């Protein structure tokens, strides 16, 4: 049985809503020194012409397939569900197709991403910005490279998380010396440190993921940035 990564599932049990929301916030803009302890990036490779051609082919296919989803109702009709609909003012809204999330462990179809990504406009409406592909956390660099070249995109996964124990959700907001104790912006990044604060340690809570912001322009670095 293949386990779909938490970030791909965007499931609703336990503290997954809090975890994915915290992960998304931690990846916005320049990461702090503490946040860098909790992110593993795919290795960089020397760019080749073939890599650029391959990446642009993915962009082209994805843009064409996403065009009909500028209205979120079309995405919902095709099986994409808004993650954490009760959470307001999300930095990026993920509409996830759980079947696609599961199938990404076995195949890569640029036209069937795990999630479609939207950003809120000043008037409250949602603007289509791109999509997210995922892979299981044990996927090799070679497997990631086969999908979106590592010389073009930095796939990332979240690592070394200390989280509150079940039924202690209020502890998500605890701080020490001005830093969050739990989650992806905590200075705690080892099991021993996590044990000291009574938390649960997850070495790799989520799988690999990469955002493809295909409506951000034509420059490859802007499309495949991991900090959006």
CSV table of C-alpha atoms in Angstrom, one decimal:
chain,number,residue,atom,x,y,z
A,1,UNK,CA,0.0,0.0,0.0
A,2,UNK,CA,1.4,3.4,-1.0
A,3,UNK,CA,0.8,6.2,1.5
A,4,UNK,CA,0.0,9.5,-0.1
A,5,UNK,CA,2.0,12.4,1.4
A,6,UNK,CA,0.2,14.5,4.0
A,7,UNK,CA,0.6,17.6,1.9
A,8,UNK,CA,-0.8,15.7,-1.1
A,9,UNK,CA,-3.7,14.3,0.8
A,10,UNK,CA,-4.6,17.5,2.5
A,11,UNK,CA,-6.6,15.3,4.8
A,12,UNK,CA,-8.7,16.5,7.7
A,13,UNK,CA,-7.9,14.2,10.6
A,14,UNK,CA,-5.7,15.2,13.6
A,15,UNK,CA,-3.7,18.4,13.2
A,16,UNK,CA,-3.2,18.1,9.4
A,17,UNK,CA,-5.0,21.4,8.7
A,18,UNK,CA,-2.7,23.2,11.2
A,19,UNK,CA,0.4,21.5,9.8
A,20,UNK,CA,-0.2,22.2,6.2
A,21,UNK,CA,-1.2,25.8,6.9
A,22,UNK,CA,1.9,26.4,9.0
A,23,UNK,CA,4.0,24.8,6.2
A,24,UNK,CA,2.5,27.1,3.6
A,25,UNK,CA,3.2,30.2,5.7
A,26,UNK,CA,6.8,29.2,6.5
A,27,UNK,CA,7.5,28.9,2.7
A,28,UNK,CA,6.4,32.5,2.0
A,29,UNK,CA,9.2,34.9,1.1
A,30,UNK,CA,12.7,34.5,2.5
A,31,UNK,CA,12.8,31.7,5.1
A,32,UNK,CA,14.2,32.4,8.6
A,33,UNK,CA,17.2,30.4,10.0
A,34,UNK,CA,14.7,28.3,12.1
A,35,UNK,CA,12.5,27.6,9.1
A,36,UNK,CA,15.5,26.4,7.0
A,37,UNK,CA,16.0,23.5,9.6
A,38,UNK,CA,12.6,22.1,8.5
A,39,UNK,CA,12.9,22.2,4.7
A,40,UNK,CA,14.8,19.8,2.5
A,41,UNK,CA,15.4,20.9,-1.0
A,42,UNK,CA,16.1,18.6,-4.0
A,43,UNK,CA,19.8,18.7,-5.1
A,44,UNK,CA,20.7,21.2,-7.8
A,45,UNK,CA,21.9,20.0,-11.2
A,46,UNK,CA,23.6,21.7,-14.1
A,47,UNK,CA,21.0,23.0,-16.5
A,48,UNK,CA,20.8,21.6,-20.0
A,49,UNK,CA,18.9,22.6,-23.1
A,50,UNK,CA,16.9,19.3,-22.9
A,51,UNK,CA,15.9,20.2,-19.3
A,52,UNK,CA,14.6,23.6,-20.4
A,53,UNK,CA,12.6,22.0,-23.3
A,54,UNK,CA,11.2,19.4,-20.9
A,55,UNK,CA,10.2,22.0,-18.3
A,56,UNK,CA,8.6,24.2,-20.9
A,57,UNK,CA,6.6,21.3,-22.2
A,58,UNK,CA,5.2,20.7,-18.7
A,59,UNK,CA,4.3,24.4,-18.5
A,60,UNK,CA,2.5,24.3,-21.8
A,61,UNK,CA,0.5,21.2,-21.0
A,62,UNK,CA,-0.4,22.5,-17.5
A,63,UNK,CA,-1.4,26.0,-18.8
A,64,UNK,CA,-3.8,24.5,-21.3
A,65,UNK,CA,-5.3,22.1,-18.8
A,66,UNK,CA,-5.8,24.8,-16.2
A,67,UNK,CA,-7.4,27.4,-18.5
A,68,UNK,CA,-10.9,26.1,-17.7
A,69,UNK,CA,-10.3,26.4,-14.0
A,70,UNK,CA,-10.1,30.2,-13.7
A,71,UNK,CA,-13.5,29.9,-12.0
A,72,UNK,CA,-13.1,27.7,-9.0
A,73,UNK,CA,-16.6,26.2,-9.6
A,74,UNK,CA,-15.1,24.4,-12.6
A,75,UNK,CA,-12.4,22.9,-10.4
A,76,UNK,CA,-14.9,21.7,-7.9
A,77,UNK,CA,-17.0,20.1,-10.6
A,78,UNK,CA,-14.0,18.2,-11.7
A,79,UNK,CA,-13.3,16.8,-8.2
A,80,UNK,CA,-11.0,19.4,-6.7
A,81,UNK,CA,-11.8,20.4,-3.1
A,82,UNK,CA,-10.7,23.5,-1.3
A,83,UNK,CA,-8.4,22.6,1.5
A,84,UNK,CA,-9.4,24.1,4.9
A,85,UNK,CA,-12.4,26.2,3.6
A,86,UNK,CA,-13.0,27.6,7.0
A,87,UNK,CA,-9.5,29.2,7.2
A,88,UNK,CA,-9.8,32.7,5.9
A,89,UNK,CA,-7.0,34.8,4.2
A,90,UNK,CA,-4.8,31.9,3.2
A,91,UNK,CA,-1.6,32.9,1.4
A,92,UNK,CA,-2.3,30.3,-1.3
A,93,UNK,CA,-5.6,28.3,-1.6
A,94,UNK,CA,-5.1,24.7,-2.6
A,95,UNK,CA,-7.9,22.9,-4.4
A,96,UNK,CA,-6.9,19.3,-4.1
A,97,UNK,CA,-8.0,16.3,-6.2
A,98,UNK,CA,-7.5,13.3,-3.9
A,99,UNK,CA,-7.5,10.7,-6.8
A,100,UNK,CA,-4.8,12.7,-8.6
A,101,UNK,CA,-2.8,12.9,-5.3
A,102,UNK,CA,-2.9,9.1,-5.0
A,103,UNK,CA,-2.1,8.5,-8.6
A,104,UNK,CA,1.0,10.8,-8.6
A,105,UNK,CA,2.8,8.1,-6.7
A,106,UNK,CA,2.5,5.9,-9.8
A,107,UNK,CA,2.5,8.2,-12.8
A,108,UNK,CA,3.1,11.8,-13.9
A,109,UNK,CA,0.5,13.5,-16.0
A,110,UNK,CA,1.2,17.3,-16.3
A,111,UNK,CA,-2.5,17.8,-16.9
A,112,UNK,CA,-3.6,16.2,-13.6
A,113,UNK,CA,-1.8,17.9,-10.7
A,114,UNK,CA,-2.4,17.1,-7.1
A,115,UNK,CA,-3.7,20.6,-6.4
A,116,UNK,CA,-4.8,23.7,-8.3
A,117,UNK,CA,-3.5,26.9,-6.7
A,118,UNK,CA,-5.3,30.2,-6.3
A,119,UNK,CA,-4.4,33.5,-4.7
A,120,UNK,CA,-6.9,36.0,-3.2
A,121,UNK,CA,-7.4,39.3,-4.9
A,122,UNK,CA,-8.1,42.5,-3.0
A,123,UNK,CA,-11.8,42.1,-3.8
A,124,UNK,CA,-11.9,38.7,-2.2
A,125,UNK,CA,-12.2,36.7,-5.4
A,126,UNK,CA,-9.6,34.0,-6.2
A,127,UNK,CA,-7.1,34.3,-9.1
A,128,UNK,CA,-5.7,31.1,-10.7
A,129,UNK,CA,-1.9,31.0,-10.3
A,130,UNK,CA,-0.8,27.5,-11.0
A,131,UNK,CA,-0.7,24.0,-9.6
A,132,UNK,CA,1.2,21.7,-7.3
A,133,UNK,CA,2.7,18.3,-8.1
A,134,UNK,CA,3.6,15.8,-5.4
A,135,UNK,CA,5.7,12.7,-4.9
A,136,UNK,CA,6.1,10.2,-2.0
A,137,UNK,CA,8.7,11.3,0.5
A,138,UNK,CA,10.9,8.3,-0.3
A,139,UNK,CA,11.1,9.2,-4.0
A,140,UNK,CA,14.6,9.4,-5.3
A,141,UNK,CA,16.2,12.5,-6.9
A,142,UNK,CA,16.2,10.6,-10.2
A,143,UNK,CA,12.4,10.1,-10.0
A,144,UNK,CA,11.8,13.8,-9.2
A,145,UNK,CA,14.1,14.8,-12.1
A,146,UNK,CA,12.1,12.6,-14.5
A,147,UNK,CA,9.0,14.7,-13.8
A,148,UNK,CA,10.3,18.3,-13.5
A,149,UNK,CA,14.1,18.6,-14.0
A,150,UNK,CA,16.1,19.4,-10.9
A,151,UNK,CA,18.2,21.9,-12.8
A,152,UNK,CA,15.0,24.0,-13.3
A,153,UNK,CA,12.9,23.3,-10.1
A,154,UNK,CA,13.8,22.8,-6.5
A,155,UNK,CA,11.4,20.2,-5.2
A,156,UNK,CA,11.0,20.5,-1.4
A,157,UNK,CA,9.7,18.6,1.5
A,158,UNK,CA,9.1,19.5,5.1
A,159,UNK,CA,11.3,17.7,7.7
A,160,UNK,CA,12.1,17.5,11.4
A,161,UNK,CA,8.8,18.7,12.8
A,162,UNK,CA,7.9,18.8,16.5
A,163,UNK,CA,4.1,19.0,16.9
A,164,UNK,CA,1.7,19.0,19.9
A,165,UNK,CA,0.3,15.7,21.0
A,166,UNK,CA,-3.3,14.7,20.2
A,167,UNK,CA,-5.9,16.7,22.0
A,168,UNK,CA,-3.3,19.4,22.7
A,169,UNK,CA,-4.0,21.6,19.7
A,170,UNK,CA,-3.9,24.8,21.7
A,171,UNK,CA,-0.2,24.2,22.2
A,172,UNK,CA,0.4,25.2,18.5
A,173,UNK,CA,0.4,28.8,19.7
A,174,UNK,CA,3.0,28.4,22.5
A,175,UNK,CA,6.2,30.4,22.2
A,176,UNK,CA,9.6,30.4,24.0
A,177,UNK,CA,12.1,33.3,23.7
A,178,UNK,CA,10.0,34.8,20.9
A,179,UNK,CA,9.9,31.6,18.8
A,180,UNK,CA,7.2,29.1,18.1
A,181,UNK,CA,7.8,25.9,20.0
A,182,UNK,CA,6.0,23.8,17.4
A,183,UNK,CA,5.9,23.5,13.7
A,184,UNK,CA,8.1,24.6,10.7
A,185,UNK,CA,9.3,27.9,12.3
A,186,UNK,CA,10.5,26.4,15.6
A,187,UNK,CA,14.2,26.2,16.4
A,188,UNK,CA,13.4,22.6,17.7
A,189,UNK,CA,14.6,20.2,15.0
A,190,UNK,CA,15.6,17.0,16.8
A,191,UNK,CA,13.7,14.2,18.5
A,192,UNK,CA,15.5,14.9,21.8
A,193,UNK,CA,14.6,18.6,21.8
A,194,UNK,CA,11.0,17.7,20.9
A,195,UNK,CA,10.8,15.2,23.8
A,196,UNK,CA,11.9,17.9,26.2
A,197,UNK,CA,8.8,20.0,25.4
A,198,UNK,CA,6.5,17.0,25.4
A,199,UNK,CA,5.8,17.0,21.6
A,200,UNK,CA,5.7,14.4,18.9
A,201,UNK,CA,8.5,14.3,16.4
A,202,UNK,CA,8.1,13.6,12.7
A,203,UNK,CA,11.3,13.3,10.7
A,204,UNK,CA,9.4,13.6,7.4
A,205,UNK,CA,5.8,14.5,7.9
A,206,UNK,CA,5.1,15.3,4.2
A,207,UNK,CA,6.1,14.2,0.8
A,208,UNK,CA,8.0,16.0,-2.0
A,209,UNK,CA,6.1,18.8,-3.7
A,210,UNK,CA,6.8,21.5,-6.3
A,211,UNK,CA,4.6,24.5,-7.2
A,212,UNK,CA,4.3,25.4,-10.9
A,213,UNK,CA,3.1,29.0,-11.0
A,214,UNK,CA,2.4,28.9,-14.7
A,215,UNK,CA,0.6,32.2,-14.9
A,216,UNK,CA,3.5,34.1,-13.2
A,217,UNK,CA,5.2,34.6,-16.6
A,218,UNK,CA,7.5,32.7,-18.9
A,219,UNK,CA,10.7,32.8,-16.9
A,220,UNK,CA,11.4,29.3,-15.6
A,221,UNK,CA,12.7,30.5,-12.3
A,222,UNK,CA,9.5,32.4,-11.6
A,223,UNK,CA,7.3,29.5,-12.6
A,224,UNK,CA,9.0,26.9,-10.4
A,225,UNK,CA,10.0,29.0,-7.4
A,226,UNK,CA,9.5,27.2,-4.1
A,227,UNK,CA,9.0,30.4,-2.1
A,228,UNK,CA,5.7,31.5,-3.6
